[in-house]
Each structure stands twice: as C-alpha cells, then as structure tokens.
Coordinates of C-alpha atoms in Angstrom, one line a residue:
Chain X
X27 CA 0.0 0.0 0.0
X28 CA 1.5 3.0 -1.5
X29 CA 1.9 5.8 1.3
X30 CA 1.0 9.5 0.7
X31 CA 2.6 10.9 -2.7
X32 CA 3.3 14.6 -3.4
X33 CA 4.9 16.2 -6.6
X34 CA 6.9 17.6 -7.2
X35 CA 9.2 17.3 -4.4
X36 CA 10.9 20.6 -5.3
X37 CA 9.2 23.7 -7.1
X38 CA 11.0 26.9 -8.2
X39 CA 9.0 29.7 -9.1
X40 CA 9.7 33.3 -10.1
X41 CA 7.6 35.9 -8.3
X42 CA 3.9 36.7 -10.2
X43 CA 3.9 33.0 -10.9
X44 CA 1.4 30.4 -10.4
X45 CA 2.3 26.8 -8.0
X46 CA 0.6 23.7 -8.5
X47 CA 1.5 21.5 -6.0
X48 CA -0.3 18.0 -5.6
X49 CA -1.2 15.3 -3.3
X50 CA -2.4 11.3 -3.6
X51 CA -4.0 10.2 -0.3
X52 CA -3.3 6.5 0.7
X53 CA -4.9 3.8 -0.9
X54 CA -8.8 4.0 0.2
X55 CA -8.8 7.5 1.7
X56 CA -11.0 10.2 1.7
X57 CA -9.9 13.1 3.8
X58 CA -6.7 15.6 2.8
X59 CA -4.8 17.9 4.8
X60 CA -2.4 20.4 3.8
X61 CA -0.5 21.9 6.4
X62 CA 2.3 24.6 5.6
X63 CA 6.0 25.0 7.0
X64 CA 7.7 28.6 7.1
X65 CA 11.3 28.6 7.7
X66 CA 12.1 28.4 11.3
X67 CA 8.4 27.9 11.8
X68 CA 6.6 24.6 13.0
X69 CA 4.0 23.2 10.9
X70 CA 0.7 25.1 10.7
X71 CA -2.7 23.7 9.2
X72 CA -3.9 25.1 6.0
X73 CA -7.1 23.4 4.8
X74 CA -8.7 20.1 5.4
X75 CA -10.8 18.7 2.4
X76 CA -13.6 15.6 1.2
X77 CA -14.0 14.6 -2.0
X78 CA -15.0 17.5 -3.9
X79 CA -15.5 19.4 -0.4
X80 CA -13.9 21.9 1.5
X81 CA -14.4 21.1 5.1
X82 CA -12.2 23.9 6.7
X83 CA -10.0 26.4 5.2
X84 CA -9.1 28.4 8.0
X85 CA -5.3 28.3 7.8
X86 CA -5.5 29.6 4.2
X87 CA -4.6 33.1 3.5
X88 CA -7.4 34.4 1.9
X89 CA -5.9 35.9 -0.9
X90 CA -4.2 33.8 -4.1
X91 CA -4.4 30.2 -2.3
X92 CA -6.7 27.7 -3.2
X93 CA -7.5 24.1 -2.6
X94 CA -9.5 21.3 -4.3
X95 CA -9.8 17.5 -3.9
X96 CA -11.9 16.5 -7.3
X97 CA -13.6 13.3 -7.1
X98 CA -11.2 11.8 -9.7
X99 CA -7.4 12.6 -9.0
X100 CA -5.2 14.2 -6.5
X101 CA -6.0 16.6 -4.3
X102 CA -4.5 20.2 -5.9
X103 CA -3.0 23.3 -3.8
X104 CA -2.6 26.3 -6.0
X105 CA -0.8 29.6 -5.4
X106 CA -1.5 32.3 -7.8
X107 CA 1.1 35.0 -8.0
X108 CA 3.6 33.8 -5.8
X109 CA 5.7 36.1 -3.8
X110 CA 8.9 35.4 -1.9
X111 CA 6.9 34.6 1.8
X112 CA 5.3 31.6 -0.5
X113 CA 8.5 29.7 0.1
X114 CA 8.2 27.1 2.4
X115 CA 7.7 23.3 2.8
X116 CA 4.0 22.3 2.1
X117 CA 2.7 19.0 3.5
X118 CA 0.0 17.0 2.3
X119 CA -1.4 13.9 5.0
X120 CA -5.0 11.4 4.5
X121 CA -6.9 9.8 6.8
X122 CA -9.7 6.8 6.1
X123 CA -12.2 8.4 8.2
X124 CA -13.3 10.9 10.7
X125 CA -13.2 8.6 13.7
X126 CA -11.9 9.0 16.6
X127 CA -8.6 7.6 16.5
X128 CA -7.9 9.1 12.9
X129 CA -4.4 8.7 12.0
X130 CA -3.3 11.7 9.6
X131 CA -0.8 10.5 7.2
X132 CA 1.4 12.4 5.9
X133 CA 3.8 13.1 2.5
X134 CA 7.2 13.7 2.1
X135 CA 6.4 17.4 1.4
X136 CA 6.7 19.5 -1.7
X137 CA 9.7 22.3 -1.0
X138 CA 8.5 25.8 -2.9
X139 CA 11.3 28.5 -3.6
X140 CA 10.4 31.7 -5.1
X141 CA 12.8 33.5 -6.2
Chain C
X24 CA -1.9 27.0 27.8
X25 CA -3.1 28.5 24.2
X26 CA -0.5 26.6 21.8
X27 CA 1.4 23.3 21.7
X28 CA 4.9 23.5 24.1
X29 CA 7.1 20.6 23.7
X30 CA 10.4 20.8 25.7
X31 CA 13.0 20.7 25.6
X32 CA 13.7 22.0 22.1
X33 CA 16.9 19.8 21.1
X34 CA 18.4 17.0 23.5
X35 CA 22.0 14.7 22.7
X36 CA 21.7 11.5 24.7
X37 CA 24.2 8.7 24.6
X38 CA 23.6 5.4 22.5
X39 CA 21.7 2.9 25.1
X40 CA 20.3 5.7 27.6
X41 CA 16.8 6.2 28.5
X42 CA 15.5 9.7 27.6
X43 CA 12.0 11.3 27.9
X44 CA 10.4 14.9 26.7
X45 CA 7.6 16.7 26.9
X46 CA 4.2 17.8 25.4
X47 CA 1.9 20.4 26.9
X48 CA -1.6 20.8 25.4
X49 CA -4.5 23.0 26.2
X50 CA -6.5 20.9 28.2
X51 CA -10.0 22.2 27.0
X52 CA -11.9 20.9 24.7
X53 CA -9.6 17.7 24.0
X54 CA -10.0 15.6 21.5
X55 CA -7.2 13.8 21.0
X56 CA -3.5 13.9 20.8
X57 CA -1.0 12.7 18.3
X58 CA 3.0 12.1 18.1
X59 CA 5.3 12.0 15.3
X60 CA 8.7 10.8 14.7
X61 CA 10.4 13.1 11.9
X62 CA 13.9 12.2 10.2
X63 CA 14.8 15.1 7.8
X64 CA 13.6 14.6 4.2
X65 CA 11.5 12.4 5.4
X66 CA 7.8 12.4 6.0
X67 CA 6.4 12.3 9.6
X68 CA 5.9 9.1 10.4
X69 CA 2.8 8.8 12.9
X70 CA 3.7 7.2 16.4
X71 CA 0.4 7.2 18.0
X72 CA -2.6 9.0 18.6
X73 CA -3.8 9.5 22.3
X74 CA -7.5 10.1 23.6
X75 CA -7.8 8.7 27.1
X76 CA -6.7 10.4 30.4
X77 CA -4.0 8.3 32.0
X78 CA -3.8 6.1 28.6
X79 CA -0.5 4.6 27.6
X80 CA 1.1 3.5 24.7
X81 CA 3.8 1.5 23.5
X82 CA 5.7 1.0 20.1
X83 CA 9.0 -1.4 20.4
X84 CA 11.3 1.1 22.5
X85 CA 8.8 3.8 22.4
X86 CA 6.0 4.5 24.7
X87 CA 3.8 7.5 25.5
X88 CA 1.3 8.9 28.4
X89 CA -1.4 10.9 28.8
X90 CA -3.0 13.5 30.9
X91 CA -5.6 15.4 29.7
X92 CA -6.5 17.1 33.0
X93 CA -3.7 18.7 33.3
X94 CA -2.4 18.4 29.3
X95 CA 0.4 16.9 28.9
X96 CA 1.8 14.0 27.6
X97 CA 5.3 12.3 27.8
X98 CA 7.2 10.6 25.2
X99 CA 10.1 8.0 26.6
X100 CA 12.3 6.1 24.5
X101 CA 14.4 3.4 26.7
X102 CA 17.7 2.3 25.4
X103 CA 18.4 4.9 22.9
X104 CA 20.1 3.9 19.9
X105 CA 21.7 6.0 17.1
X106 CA 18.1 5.0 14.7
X107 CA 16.4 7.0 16.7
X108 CA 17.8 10.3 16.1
X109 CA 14.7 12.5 14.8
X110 CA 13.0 15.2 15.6
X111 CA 9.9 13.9 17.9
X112 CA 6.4 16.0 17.1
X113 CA 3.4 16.2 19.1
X114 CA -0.3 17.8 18.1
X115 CA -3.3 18.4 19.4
X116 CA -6.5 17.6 17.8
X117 CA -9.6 19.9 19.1
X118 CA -11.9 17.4 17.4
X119 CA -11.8 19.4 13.7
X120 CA -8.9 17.4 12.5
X121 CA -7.0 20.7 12.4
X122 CA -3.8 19.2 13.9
X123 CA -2.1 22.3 16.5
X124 CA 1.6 21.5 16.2
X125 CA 4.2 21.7 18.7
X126 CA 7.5 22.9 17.5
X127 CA 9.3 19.9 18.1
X128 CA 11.9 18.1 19.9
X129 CA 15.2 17.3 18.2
X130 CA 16.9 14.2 19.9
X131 CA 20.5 13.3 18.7
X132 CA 21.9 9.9 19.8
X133 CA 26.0 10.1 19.8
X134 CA 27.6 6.5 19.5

C-alpha cells in the first residue's frame, strides 16, 4: 500500500507566478490535509478537504491560495502569483475516516522556492 | 496554555540511555492527541494517537502517556540507539482534525 505521494518534491517559481502542487491520499482515503512550514516555523494547518468538499480552510490566507480535492485525481493546492513569503515546505497527510482515533498520514512534502 | 509547548527543544543522549520529553496541550476541549517521529527529508511518520486520560502507549522502545486534566503528555524512549535520532512532534486535535503542532523536539543519539 502505497503511502501518501506529493509532486513535485521541489518547485522553483519566479515571483507573479502560479504553483501547482499535488497530493495522492493512501490507498482507500478520503480526507486531505495540507498543512504549511515557514522557515524556522513549526508546521501550521492550512485546509482540510472531502472529495470535492472543503471542510475547513481556516489556515488559508485568503488571498491567491486555493484548494481542491476532485472526485477523480489528486488533491491540488494552487498559489497564484507567488511572492517570496510563498517559500516554504508544504505537507499533504489522508486519513480513512473521521473517527476517533484518525491517524493523519502524511507526504514527504513538496519544498517551494520563489525566487 | 493556548498553543502546543514541547520541551526541551533539542536534546543529545548517549547510545543505550533512556530519555524522555515533553508535550503540553491545552486541556480544553480535547480531543485527542497525536505524536510524530520526523527524520529530515523524510515524511512524519505517525507514532500514536492518544485520547484517554491516563492512557499509555507503547511501540517497540517507544512509549507514550497521557493526561488530559492537566495536558500533557510524555514521550520516553528506553535504550536509545543511534536509529532514533529524529525530531519527535506532538499535536493536538480539538476534534476538527486541524492538527495544533508543537515545535518539536530534536533528539540526537552520539555512539
């Protein structure tokens, strides 16, 4: 069982342009998480999605991030006009269900340098 | 406490000694709370995830406890060995599945 995939692993960007970074949950999950990474910083939650839902977006800045989870494909985090505090380490985890016990899984994180 | 406090923030401990740090949680509205073993470029591997006052848990030379009354929880690692140098997480879940993380504790094992 495959773990939790994320590409690319490294992203360079100029500023004013756009990120794509993706995610494939584990095998038979449902539920995505991206949580960011800031340089010095300790991880912080971004957005937790469904299939095709947004659950809770509360970590996202409100401007030029977005997040999607369609019901065929990876889960997608997009930055739109990058600037140079968009570089950081972005994590992606799954879980199976909302239960209790819910292990979050996470990726081996895609590394995003603007220059 | 309003955030996640793990201390101490980096530790060295010599190969075969027992070692032990700590997580402090805000104790309202608990839910649950999880640990993490991190190796750099790595992903975070999940340890285990705690919801029971006074619960305990145990993976090979790992083991974890719990106290949600007061909010803290203790990770110990008995007989250190060089494999084990990581940087330990801990997070608390309100019940959202918004994982609050800690900063972290680095352990280093010398040989």
């Amino acid at each position: 069982n495959a773990g939790v995939m994320q590409n690319p692993r490294h992203l360079v960007r100029r500023r004013g342009q756009e990120a794509r970074l993706r995610c494939s949950p584990m095998k038979g999950h449902s539920h995505v998480y991206w949580y960011r990474q800031l340089p010095e910083e300790g991880l912080k939650f971004m957005v937790y999605l469904q299939k095709e839902n947004i659950i809770d977006e509360s970590g996202m800045p409100k401007e030029r991030f977005s997040a999607e989870f369609p019901k065929e494909g990876p889960s997608i985090l997009r930055i739109q006009q990058v600037v140079r505090g968009d570089s950081a380490a972005y994590f992606c985890a799954s879980s199976s269900d909302r239960g209790l016990t819910d292990t979050q899984y996470f990726g081996p994180g895609t590394r995003l340098t603007v220059l | 406490i309003l955030n996640v406090e793990q201390s101490p923030q980096s530790l060295h401990v010599q190969e075969g000694d027992s070692t032990n740090f700590t997580c402090s949680f805000p104790s309202s509205n608990f839910y649950a709370l999880h640990w993490y073993r991190w190796e750099t470029a790595k992903s975070p591997e999940a340890l285990f995830v705690m919801t029971l006052n006074g619960d305990e848990k145990k993976k090979g030379r790992i083991s974890a406890t719990l106290n949600t009354k007061e909010g803290y929880s203790y990770l110990y690692i008995k007989g250190s060995q060089p494999e084990d140098s990581a940087t330990y997480l801990c997070a608390s879940d309100k019940g959202a599945q918004k994982l609050v993380f800690g900063q972290g504790t680095r352990l280093t094992i010398n040989p």
